[in-house]
Amino acid sequence: MEFSSKLLENAVNEMSQLPGIGKRTALRLVLHLLKQSENQTVTLAESLRKMREEVNFCSNCHNISDTKLCEICANPNRNEALVCVVEDIRDVMAIENTSQYKGHYHVLGGKISPMDGVGPGELTIQSLIDKVKNGRVEELIFALSSTMEGDTTNFYIFKQIESFNIKTTTIARGISVGDELEYADEVTLGRSIVHRIPFETSLKN
Amino acid sequence: MEFSSKLLENAVNEMSQLPGIGKRTALRLVLHLLKQSENQTVTLAESLRKMREEVNFCSNCHNISDTKLCEICANPNRNEALVCVVEDIRDVMAIENTSQYKGHYHVLGGKISPMDGVGPGELTIQSLIDKVKNGRVEELIFALSSTMEGDTTNFYIFKQIESFNIKTTTIARGISVGDELEYADEVTLGRSIVHRIPFETSLKN
């Protein structure tokens, strides 16, 4: 792509570094900005820069937060003995949306993935183990996605905390509510039969 | 979507103003930036702001350019009597890529579209008419996309310059090189038969 302007070229090149955005899409986005008021671009640029420079992570759960302790960790009505281990803030938002969980979170910041150069040291695993060591945790809920990386991460953490004798659970895998059995994949359907629950329990929610 | 951080929320909201980028995609992009070095975000923000604030349009053809006169208009080897009317810089880039055109361009900045609130006054049509009036143009090539808005814009310009007796042409519509006839739409195929060209002419390129 040959550009008639260096300024335009720089902007397009920077935009196309974002995941899923190629050169053509980047050009479309940048030309859109040129058609809008100057103010919109300045606000966008400023909000990105400010977010990146001033971002803060909760000292307890490592979730993105504007305060030292995030709202969830600072809330006295939430059970700090119950800790749900998730990959990133999107998982926290998804679980919070259900309004079904009143415990704390622990945001790992990723999954162990040697192929991508992510080892246990890159994640907040040590801080989780320290939390368990301090005896403040009664139950750890693994809520990582069930991929090879997720399972590896779960197992790595489990091995590290096994000796502390706390309860460890994992979120239930099964057929989605409203789904037809015939379209479910075999692994999920198989698990949902093996891990069946008492009918009375299912009525409660 | 409920965010644990106002900074994050602002960045996501600003990103999701871009066309084709929803809240979820915006969040994914912003979280990606958080995983990269601070420098990358600062460079992105800076290049967008700088581009928007310092952008300059060629005083002759209205294409985006870093200099007062763009490279094409400043090139003495290009024929200024031949002017190709296009919608925006992407069309200039597409035609330049063919290496088949040695004339000038005139970038309208859009098409007449009353539904979107774009009238002739929002485009650079007056400047094009002035150019024709000054007698510097011998041929005007209409290269707008053949939509209702494109056709309207072509016709509007044509009516304004009709009296100056210059040659006006439009780029050829027809079957793409390499395409099979049976898959072509009827309108295009119909046009390509009506506007057939001498076989000898087709051999030249």
Short mmCIF file of C-alpha atoms in Angstrom, two decimals, chain A residues 8-204:
data_model
loop_
_atom_site.label_atom_id
_atom_site.label_comp_id
_atom_site.label_asym_id
_atom_site.label_seq_id
_atom_site.Cartn_x
_atom_site.Cartn_y
_atom_site.Cartn_z
CA LEU A 8 -1.68 8.86 7.32
CA GLU A 9 0.71 5.97 6.78
CA ASN A 10 1.93 6.11 10.39
CA ALA A 11 -1.60 6.15 11.75
CA VAL A 12 -2.63 3.22 9.55
CA ASN A 13 0.48 1.22 10.48
CA GLU A 14 -0.09 1.73 14.19
CA MET A 15 -3.78 0.83 13.93
CA SER A 16 -3.03 -2.33 11.99
CA GLN A 17 -0.89 -3.62 14.89
CA LEU A 18 -4.12 -4.30 16.77
CA PRO A 19 -5.30 -7.93 16.62
CA GLY A 20 -7.77 -8.67 13.82
CA ILE A 21 -7.21 -5.30 12.14
CA GLY A 22 -5.44 -5.42 8.78
CA LYS A 23 -4.12 -2.56 6.69
CA ARG A 24 -7.39 -2.06 4.79
CA THR A 25 -9.55 -1.98 7.91
CA ALA A 26 -7.05 0.35 9.58
CA LEU A 27 -7.26 2.74 6.61
CA ARG A 28 -11.06 2.64 6.76
CA LEU A 29 -10.99 3.47 10.48
CA VAL A 30 -8.47 6.27 10.06
CA LEU A 31 -10.41 7.82 7.15
CA HIS A 32 -13.53 7.65 9.32
CA LEU A 33 -11.70 9.64 12.02
CA LEU A 34 -10.71 12.23 9.41
CA LYS A 35 -14.38 12.75 8.54
CA GLN A 36 -15.32 13.25 12.20
CA SER A 37 -14.50 16.27 14.34
CA GLU A 38 -10.91 16.70 15.44
CA ASN A 39 -12.17 16.44 18.98
CA GLN A 40 -13.22 12.81 18.58
CA THR A 41 -9.74 11.68 17.59
CA VAL A 42 -8.12 13.69 20.36
CA THR A 43 -10.48 12.16 22.93
CA LEU A 44 -9.83 8.65 21.60
CA ALA A 45 -6.06 9.12 21.63
CA GLU A 46 -6.15 10.68 25.07
CA SER A 47 -8.35 7.97 26.60
CA LEU A 48 -6.08 5.22 25.25
CA ARG A 49 -2.90 6.90 26.47
CA LYS A 50 -4.38 7.74 29.88
CA MET A 51 -5.76 4.21 30.31
CA ARG A 52 -2.42 2.62 29.46
CA GLU A 53 -0.33 4.95 31.59
CA GLU A 54 -2.54 5.15 34.66
CA VAL A 55 -3.99 1.65 34.70
CA ASN A 56 -3.90 0.01 38.10
CA PHE A 57 -4.41 -3.57 39.20
CA CYS A 58 -6.14 -4.50 42.45
CA SER A 59 -3.46 -5.51 44.95
CA ASN A 60 -5.56 -8.46 46.13
CA CYS A 61 -7.18 -10.02 43.05
CA HIS A 62 -5.12 -8.36 40.24
CA ASN A 63 -8.24 -7.24 38.38
CA ILE A 64 -8.09 -3.88 36.57
CA SER A 65 -9.21 -1.22 39.00
CA ASP A 66 -8.91 2.54 39.53
CA THR A 67 -8.38 2.11 43.26
CA LYS A 68 -5.73 0.15 45.16
CA LEU A 69 -8.31 -2.44 46.17
CA CYS A 70 -11.03 -3.15 43.58
CA GLU A 71 -14.73 -2.71 44.39
CA ILE A 72 -15.26 -6.45 44.77
CA CYS A 73 -12.34 -7.00 47.16
CA ALA A 74 -13.30 -3.89 49.13
CA ASN A 75 -16.90 -5.01 49.55
CA PRO A 76 -17.36 -6.41 53.12
CA ASN A 77 -20.48 -8.34 52.00
CA ARG A 78 -18.44 -10.61 49.76
CA ASN A 79 -16.95 -13.83 51.03
CA GLU A 80 -13.16 -13.62 50.86
CA ALA A 81 -12.78 -17.30 51.78
CA LEU A 82 -14.27 -18.25 48.40
CA VAL A 83 -11.92 -17.47 45.50
CA CYS A 84 -12.73 -17.95 41.83
CA VAL A 85 -9.66 -18.29 39.62
CA VAL A 86 -10.16 -16.67 36.17
CA GLU A 87 -8.02 -15.70 33.23
CA ASP A 88 -8.84 -12.01 32.76
CA ILE A 89 -11.25 -9.18 33.44
CA ARG A 90 -13.68 -10.38 30.78
CA ASP A 91 -14.31 -13.54 32.80
CA VAL A 92 -14.90 -11.47 35.94
CA MET A 93 -17.42 -9.34 34.03
CA ALA A 94 -19.16 -12.45 32.66
CA ILE A 95 -19.52 -14.07 36.09
CA GLU A 96 -20.57 -10.79 37.74
CA ASN A 97 -23.30 -10.47 35.10
CA THR A 98 -24.91 -13.67 36.37
CA SER A 99 -25.40 -12.16 39.88
CA GLN A 100 -24.89 -15.72 41.19
CA TYR A 101 -21.49 -15.32 42.81
CA LYS A 102 -20.69 -13.50 46.05
CA GLY A 103 -17.08 -14.54 46.59
CA HIS A 104 -13.77 -13.00 45.53
CA TYR A 105 -11.80 -13.47 42.30
CA HIS A 106 -8.18 -14.08 41.45
CA VAL A 107 -7.23 -12.82 37.97
CA LEU A 108 -4.28 -14.80 36.59
CA GLY A 109 -3.68 -12.55 33.59
CA GLY A 110 -3.48 -15.49 31.17
CA LYS A 111 -2.96 -19.22 31.01
CA ILE A 112 0.26 -21.24 31.10
CA SER A 113 1.20 -21.63 27.44
CA PRO A 114 4.82 -22.52 26.70
CA MET A 115 4.14 -22.16 22.96
CA ASP A 116 3.39 -18.45 23.48
CA GLY A 117 6.21 -18.03 25.99
CA VAL A 118 3.87 -17.75 28.98
CA GLY A 119 5.17 -19.65 32.01
CA PRO A 120 3.87 -19.63 35.61
CA GLY A 121 6.18 -16.67 36.34
CA GLU A 122 4.29 -14.42 33.90
CA LEU A 123 1.01 -15.00 35.74
CA THR A 124 -0.12 -14.07 39.25
CA ILE A 125 0.06 -17.69 40.46
CA GLN A 126 2.55 -17.02 43.28
CA SER A 127 0.27 -14.40 44.77
CA LEU A 128 -2.60 -16.95 44.71
CA ILE A 129 -0.46 -19.56 46.47
CA ASP A 130 0.54 -17.00 49.10
CA LYS A 131 -3.14 -16.24 49.68
CA VAL A 132 -3.83 -19.94 50.23
CA LYS A 133 -0.74 -20.28 52.47
CA ASN A 134 -1.99 -17.46 54.68
CA GLY A 135 -5.02 -19.61 55.45
CA ARG A 136 -7.59 -17.06 54.27
CA VAL A 137 -8.99 -19.29 51.52
CA GLU A 138 -11.46 -22.12 52.15
CA GLU A 139 -12.48 -22.94 48.59
CA LEU A 140 -10.83 -22.32 45.24
CA ILE A 141 -13.07 -22.44 42.15
CA PHE A 142 -11.25 -23.04 38.86
CA ALA A 143 -13.08 -21.16 36.10
CA LEU A 144 -10.51 -21.18 33.28
CA SER A 145 -11.65 -22.17 29.81
CA SER A 146 -11.35 -25.93 29.28
CA THR A 147 -8.57 -25.89 26.71
CA MET A 148 -5.26 -27.66 27.02
CA GLU A 149 -3.70 -24.46 28.41
CA GLY A 150 -6.55 -23.98 30.87
CA ASP A 151 -6.32 -27.57 32.12
CA THR A 152 -2.53 -27.30 32.46
CA THR A 153 -2.86 -24.11 34.48
CA ASN A 154 -5.53 -25.63 36.74
CA PHE A 155 -3.37 -28.69 37.33
CA TYR A 156 -0.23 -26.64 38.02
CA ILE A 157 -2.03 -24.56 40.64
CA PHE A 158 -3.71 -27.63 42.12
CA LYS A 159 -0.34 -29.35 42.63
CA GLN A 160 1.05 -26.28 44.41
CA ILE A 161 -1.82 -25.98 46.88
CA GLU A 162 -2.70 -29.67 47.29
CA SER A 163 -0.92 -29.89 50.64
CA PHE A 164 -2.92 -27.07 52.25
CA ASN A 165 -6.07 -29.19 52.30
CA ILE A 166 -8.51 -26.59 51.05
CA LYS A 167 -11.55 -27.42 48.95
CA THR A 168 -10.95 -27.08 45.19
CA THR A 169 -13.82 -27.13 42.72
CA THR A 170 -14.28 -26.40 39.03
CA ILE A 171 -17.31 -24.85 37.33
CA ALA A 172 -19.80 -27.37 35.90
CA ARG A 173 -19.45 -28.31 32.24
CA GLY A 174 -22.59 -29.53 30.51
CA ILE A 175 -25.31 -28.82 28.01
CA SER A 176 -26.29 -25.13 27.83
CA VAL A 177 -29.68 -24.24 29.21
CA GLY A 178 -32.15 -24.38 26.30
CA ASP A 179 -29.89 -26.49 24.05
CA GLU A 180 -31.06 -29.61 22.23
CA LEU A 181 -29.22 -32.82 23.18
CA GLU A 182 -28.85 -33.98 19.57
CA TYR A 183 -26.65 -30.99 18.66
CA ALA A 184 -24.38 -31.18 21.73
CA ASP A 185 -20.82 -32.42 21.24
CA GLU A 186 -20.05 -35.85 22.67
CA VAL A 187 -17.46 -34.75 25.23
CA THR A 188 -19.77 -32.19 26.80
CA LEU A 189 -22.77 -34.55 26.76
CA GLY A 190 -20.63 -37.35 28.22
CA ARG A 191 -19.42 -35.12 31.05
CA SER A 192 -22.90 -33.86 31.79
CA ILE A 193 -24.09 -37.46 32.27
CA VAL A 194 -21.14 -38.48 34.44
CA HIS A 195 -21.46 -35.34 36.60
CA ARG A 196 -25.26 -35.46 36.89
CA ILE A 197 -26.78 -33.73 39.91
CA PRO A 198 -29.79 -34.62 42.09
CA PHE A 199 -33.02 -33.45 40.45
CA GLU A 200 -34.05 -31.59 43.59
CA THR A 201 -30.85 -29.54 43.41
CA SER A 202 -31.60 -28.47 39.84
CA LEU A 203 -35.00 -27.11 40.91
CA LYS A 204 -33.42 -24.59 43.25
#
